[in-house]
Coordinates of C-alpha atoms and ligand atoms in Angstrom, one line a residue:
M251 CA 10.1 5.3 4.5
T252 CA 12.3 3.6 7.0
S253 CA 12.6 5.3 10.3
D254 CA 16.4 5.2 10.0
P255 CA 17.6 7.9 7.5
H256 CA 21.0 6.3 7.4
L257 CA 19.4 3.3 5.5
N258 CA 17.7 5.5 2.9
P259 CA 19.2 7.3 -0.2
S260 CA 17.6 10.5 0.9
G261 CA 19.6 10.5 4.2
N262 CA 22.7 8.6 3.1
P263 CA 24.8 10.0 0.2
H264 CA 26.6 6.7 -0.3
L265 CA 23.2 5.0 -0.9
A266 CA 22.1 7.8 -3.2
T267 CA 25.3 7.2 -5.3
N268 CA 24.6 3.5 -5.4
L269 CA 20.9 4.0 -6.4
A270 CA 21.9 6.2 -9.3
R271 CA 24.4 3.6 -10.5
W272 CA 21.7 0.8 -10.2
E273 CA 19.2 2.9 -12.1
E274 CA 21.7 3.1 -15.0
L275 CA 22.7 -0.6 -14.8
A276 CA 19.1 -1.7 -14.8
L277 CA 18.8 -0.3 -18.3
L278 CA 22.3 -1.5 -19.4
H279 CA 22.1 -5.1 -18.2
P280 CA 19.1 -6.3 -20.2
E281 CA 21.2 -5.5 -23.3
T282 CA 24.3 -7.5 -22.2
A283 CA 25.3 -11.0 -23.4
S284 CA 25.8 -12.2 -19.9
Y285 CA 22.1 -11.6 -18.9
D286 CA 21.0 -13.2 -22.3
V287 CA 17.5 -11.8 -22.2
A288 CA 16.8 -13.2 -25.7
G289 CA 17.6 -16.7 -24.4
F290 CA 15.3 -16.1 -21.4
R291 CA 12.5 -15.1 -23.7
A292 CA 13.1 -18.3 -25.6
G293 CA 12.7 -20.3 -22.4
R294 CA 16.1 -20.4 -20.7
N295 CA 16.1 -20.7 -16.9
A296 CA 18.2 -17.8 -15.5
L297 CA 18.8 -19.6 -12.1
K298 CA 22.1 -21.2 -11.4
P299 CA 23.0 -24.8 -10.5
I300 CA 23.4 -24.1 -6.8
E301 CA 20.0 -22.6 -6.0
I302 CA 18.2 -25.0 -8.4
R303 CA 19.7 -27.9 -6.5
E304 CA 19.2 -26.5 -3.0
L305 CA 15.9 -24.6 -3.0
T306 CA 13.4 -27.3 -3.8
D307 CA 9.7 -27.7 -3.4
V308 CA 8.7 -24.3 -4.9
V309 CA 5.6 -25.3 -6.9
G310 CA 2.6 -23.4 -5.7
R311 CA 4.7 -21.7 -3.0
S312 CA 4.6 -17.9 -2.5
L313 CA 8.1 -16.6 -3.0
L314 CA 9.4 -13.1 -2.2
H315 CA 12.6 -12.2 -4.1
L316 CA 14.5 -9.4 -2.4
M317 CA 16.8 -7.2 -4.5
C318 CA 15.6 -8.9 -7.7
H319 CA 17.3 -6.5 -10.2
F320 CA 15.2 -6.6 -13.5
G321 CA 13.6 -9.9 -12.5
L322 CA 15.1 -12.7 -14.6
D323 CA 15.6 -14.9 -11.6
T324 CA 12.2 -14.0 -10.1
L325 CA 10.5 -14.9 -13.4
S326 CA 12.5 -18.1 -13.6
W327 CA 11.1 -19.2 -10.2
A328 CA 7.6 -18.4 -11.6
R329 CA 8.3 -20.6 -14.6
M330 CA 9.3 -23.4 -12.1
G331 CA 5.8 -23.0 -10.4
A332 CA 6.3 -20.5 -7.6
R333 CA 3.9 -17.5 -7.1
V334 CA 6.4 -14.7 -7.2
T335 CA 6.9 -11.1 -5.9
G336 CA 10.1 -9.3 -6.8
V337 CA 11.4 -6.3 -5.0
D338 CA 14.0 -3.8 -6.0
W339 CA 14.6 -0.1 -5.1
S340 CA 15.4 0.8 -8.8
A341 CA 12.4 2.2 -10.7
N342 CA 14.1 1.3 -13.9
A343 CA 14.7 -2.3 -12.8
I344 CA 11.0 -2.7 -11.8
A345 CA 9.8 -1.2 -15.1
V346 CA 12.0 -3.6 -17.1
A347 CA 10.9 -6.6 -14.9
R348 CA 7.2 -5.7 -15.4
A349 CA 7.6 -5.4 -19.2
L350 CA 9.4 -8.7 -19.4
A351 CA 6.7 -10.4 -17.3
A352 CA 4.0 -9.0 -19.6
D353 CA 5.9 -9.9 -22.8
T354 CA 6.5 -13.5 -21.7
G355 CA 3.1 -14.0 -20.2
I356 CA 4.5 -14.9 -16.8
D357 CA 2.4 -14.2 -13.8
A358 CA 4.5 -12.1 -11.4
R359 CA 4.2 -9.0 -9.1
F360 CA 7.0 -6.5 -8.9
V361 CA 7.3 -3.9 -6.1
Q362 CA 9.6 -0.9 -6.1
S363 CA 11.0 -0.4 -2.6
N364 CA 14.1 -0.1 -0.5
V365 CA 14.4 -3.4 1.2
Y366 CA 14.5 -1.6 4.6
D367 CA 11.2 0.1 3.8
L368 CA 9.4 -2.9 2.5
P369 CA 7.2 -3.5 5.6
A370 CA 5.6 -0.1 4.9
S371 CA 4.8 -0.9 1.3
L372 CA 4.0 -4.6 1.2
G373 CA 1.7 -6.7 3.4
G374 CA 1.4 -10.4 3.9
T375 CA 3.8 -13.3 4.5
F376 CA 5.5 -15.7 2.2
D377 CA 6.4 -19.4 2.1
I378 CA 9.9 -18.5 0.8
V379 CA 12.0 -15.4 0.9
F380 CA 14.9 -15.6 -1.6
T381 CA 17.8 -13.4 -2.4
S382 CA 21.0 -14.0 -4.4
Y383 CA 24.4 -13.1 -5.8
G384 CA 25.6 -9.5 -5.2
V385 CA 23.1 -8.3 -2.6
L386 CA 24.7 -8.0 0.9
G387 CA 27.4 -5.5 0.0
W388 CA 24.8 -2.8 -0.8
L389 CA 23.4 -3.1 2.7
P390 CA 24.9 -1.0 5.5
D391 CA 23.0 -2.8 8.3
L392 CA 22.3 -6.6 8.3
R393 CA 20.4 -6.7 11.5
Q394 CA 17.5 -4.6 10.1
W395 CA 17.7 -6.6 6.8
A396 CA 17.2 -9.8 8.8
E397 CA 14.3 -8.2 10.7
V398 CA 12.6 -7.5 7.3
I399 CA 13.1 -11.1 6.2
A400 CA 11.6 -12.4 9.5
T401 CA 8.6 -10.0 9.1
F402 CA 7.8 -11.5 5.7
L403 CA 8.3 -15.2 6.5
A404 CA 5.2 -17.2 7.3
P405 CA 5.5 -19.6 10.3
G406 CA 7.5 -22.6 9.0
G407 CA 8.5 -20.5 5.9
R408 CA 12.0 -20.8 4.4
F409 CA 14.7 -18.1 3.8
Y410 CA 17.3 -19.0 1.2
I411 CA 20.3 -16.9 0.2
V412 CA 23.1 -17.8 -2.2
E413 CA 25.8 -15.1 -2.4
A414 CA 29.5 -14.5 -3.0
H415 CA 31.4 -15.7 0.1
P416 CA 32.8 -12.9 2.4
I417 CA 36.2 -14.5 1.8
A418 CA 35.9 -14.1 -2.0
W419 CA 35.3 -10.3 -1.6
L420 CA 38.7 -9.9 0.1
F421 CA 40.9 -10.2 -2.9
D422 CA 42.3 -7.7 -5.4
D423 CA 40.0 -7.7 -8.4
A424 CA 41.9 -5.1 -10.5
P425 CA 42.1 -6.0 -14.2
G426 CA 45.8 -7.0 -13.9
A427 CA 45.5 -9.2 -10.8
T428 CA 46.9 -12.7 -11.3
E429 CA 46.6 -14.4 -7.9
L430 CA 44.9 -14.2 -4.5
R431 CA 46.1 -11.0 -2.7
V432 CA 44.0 -9.6 0.1
A433 CA 43.0 -6.0 -0.7
Y434 CA 39.6 -5.4 1.0
P435 CA 38.4 -5.6 4.7
Y436 CA 36.6 -8.6 6.0
F437 CA 34.8 -7.2 9.0
G438 CA 31.7 -5.0 8.8
D439 CA 33.0 -2.2 10.9
A440 CA 35.3 -1.0 8.2
G441 CA 32.7 1.4 6.7
P442 CA 31.9 1.6 3.0
V443 CA 34.6 1.0 0.5
R444 CA 34.5 3.2 -2.6
T445 CA 35.1 1.7 -6.0
D446 CA 35.2 3.6 -9.4
S447 CA 34.8 1.2 -12.2
D448 CA 34.5 1.2 -16.0
G449 CA 31.5 -0.8 -17.1
S450 CA 29.9 -3.3 -14.7
Y451 CA 30.3 -7.0 -13.8
A452 CA 28.0 -7.8 -16.7
D453 CA 29.9 -5.8 -19.3
R454 CA 33.3 -4.5 -18.4
S455 CA 33.7 -2.4 -21.5
A456 CA 30.3 -0.6 -21.3
A457 CA 30.4 3.2 -21.1
V458 CA 28.8 3.9 -17.7
V459 CA 28.2 7.5 -16.4
N460 CA 27.7 6.5 -12.7
R461 CA 31.0 4.9 -12.1
T462 CA 31.2 5.2 -8.3
E463 CA 29.7 2.7 -5.9
Y464 CA 30.1 2.1 -2.1
C465 CA 30.0 -1.4 -0.6
W466 CA 29.9 -2.6 3.0
S467 CA 31.8 -5.8 4.1
H468 CA 30.0 -8.4 6.1
G469 CA 31.7 -11.4 7.7
L470 CA 30.1 -14.8 7.8
G471 CA 29.6 -14.6 11.6
E472 CA 27.8 -11.2 11.2
I473 CA 25.4 -12.6 8.5
V474 CA 24.5 -15.8 10.4
T475 CA 24.1 -14.0 13.8
A476 CA 21.8 -11.3 12.3
L477 CA 19.5 -14.0 10.9
S478 CA 19.6 -16.0 14.2
D479 CA 18.9 -12.9 16.3
A480 CA 15.9 -12.2 14.1
G481 CA 14.5 -15.6 15.1
L482 CA 15.5 -17.7 12.1
H483 CA 16.9 -21.2 12.6
V484 CA 19.7 -22.2 10.2
Q485 CA 19.2 -25.5 8.5
F486 CA 22.4 -25.5 6.5
L487 CA 25.3 -23.3 5.6
H488 CA 27.2 -24.5 2.5
E489 CA 30.4 -23.2 1.1
H490 CA 31.1 -23.5 -2.6
R491 CA 34.2 -23.3 -4.9
E492 CA 32.3 -21.6 -7.8
L493 CA 30.4 -18.4 -8.6
P494 CA 28.2 -17.5 -11.6
W495 CA 30.4 -14.5 -12.6
Q496 CA 34.1 -13.7 -13.0
L497 CA 34.6 -11.9 -9.7
L498 CA 38.5 -12.1 -10.1
P499 CA 40.2 -11.6 -13.5
F500 CA 42.1 -14.9 -13.2
M501 CA 39.0 -17.1 -12.6
T502 CA 38.1 -19.5 -15.3
E503 CA 34.7 -20.6 -16.7
R504 CA 33.9 -24.2 -15.9
G505 CA 31.6 -24.9 -18.8
D506 CA 28.2 -24.6 -17.1
G507 CA 28.3 -20.8 -16.6
M508 CA 30.1 -21.1 -13.2
W509 CA 33.5 -19.6 -12.6
T510 CA 36.3 -21.2 -10.4
L511 CA 39.9 -20.5 -9.4
P512 CA 42.4 -22.1 -11.8
G513 CA 44.4 -25.1 -10.6
G514 CA 47.4 -24.1 -8.6
Q515 CA 45.6 -21.4 -6.6
I516 CA 44.9 -22.1 -3.0
A517 CA 41.3 -23.2 -2.7
V518 CA 39.1 -20.6 -0.9
P519 CA 35.3 -20.5 -0.8
L520 CA 33.8 -18.3 -3.5
A521 CA 30.1 -18.6 -2.6
F522 CA 27.9 -19.6 0.3
S523 CA 24.3 -20.7 0.6
L524 CA 22.2 -20.7 3.6
L525 CA 18.7 -22.1 4.3
A526 CA 16.9 -21.0 7.5
T527 CA 13.3 -21.5 8.7
R528 CA 11.0 -19.4 11.0
Ligands
LIG627 C1 23.8 -7.4 -8.2 S1 22.1 -7.0 -8.3 C2 21.3 -8.5 -7.9 C3 21.6 -9.4 -9.0 C4 20.7 -10.5 -9.2 N1 21.1 -11.6 -8.4 C5 20.8 -10.8 -10.7 O1 21.7 -11.5 -11.1 O2 20.0 -10.3 -11.4 C6 21.7 -6.1 -6.8 C7 20.3 -5.4 -6.9 O3 20.1 -4.9 -5.6 C8 19.3 -3.7 -5.7 N2 19.5 -3.0 -4.4 C9 20.6 -2.5 -3.9 N3 20.3 -2.0 -2.7 C10 19.0 -2.1 -2.5 C11 18.1 -1.8 -1.4 N4 18.5 -1.1 -0.3 N5 16.8 -2.1 -1.5 C12 16.3 -2.7 -2.6 N6 17.1 -3.1 -3.7 C13 18.4 -2.8 -3.6 C14 19.9 -3.1 -6.9 O4 19.0 -2.1 -7.5 C15 20.2 -4.3 -7.8 O5 19.1 -4.5 -8.7

């Protein structure tokens, strides 16, 4: 357990609500077309063009995947030659990930843990710590998150994150939205924002019982400073005009699984990627 109850579902009702929703989504998502588990079983690589292009030299490297959901990306890094460990706080997500690894014969380790508690449940260090798409908003405290990353990085190891850009989270994402209109806070001191949604990002029409979630905003300066203060050295910070899911209802699919703003909209960054070393 983490020493800070505010960072644990047992001491923070917002996190308890989020965990209940993730337990449900971990069983729903493997059935959705967007996750295409059948395709993955047949050999599809679930990783997206940005991280495949930018996170190179993984063969034989130990890779720790934080907040891995039910493991498709973790297992894809294993197929590319990495020695992988995936971590998620959802028992259902970890059970599905372990079953998929066993079914597909992919060598992988999965650990059920709150990311903040991980130093208490996992030892060792890793060549690469990886995390991606839809992770930071669930974390109330990025300074302690960055400390966990630093704990698990071997000297000279690499941390890589690819995530929706803090700018992209600002805009109205209600079903009828047709253009960029600021609706959410940018800075992290705003406290958690409550959303009640039908379905999930992977299946908007699914009947979901746990509809409520709480998310924390984090500006780009807060993200980079947390990593820098934890002793990491930023090698690059790239901003991208595409995302692998339809964050805003008026985004259009480009043809390679990536979504962009339609022509005529002011260009804003939709994703960022950062590589840092210890
Ligand atoms: C949006 S998903 C990540 C999606 C992943 N990139 C994918 O496409 O499969 C976020 C994951 O973070 C996990 N999560 C949220 N808060 C966490 C925490 N404090 N510790 C560990 N896992 C957490 C959730 O259970 C969920 O599986």
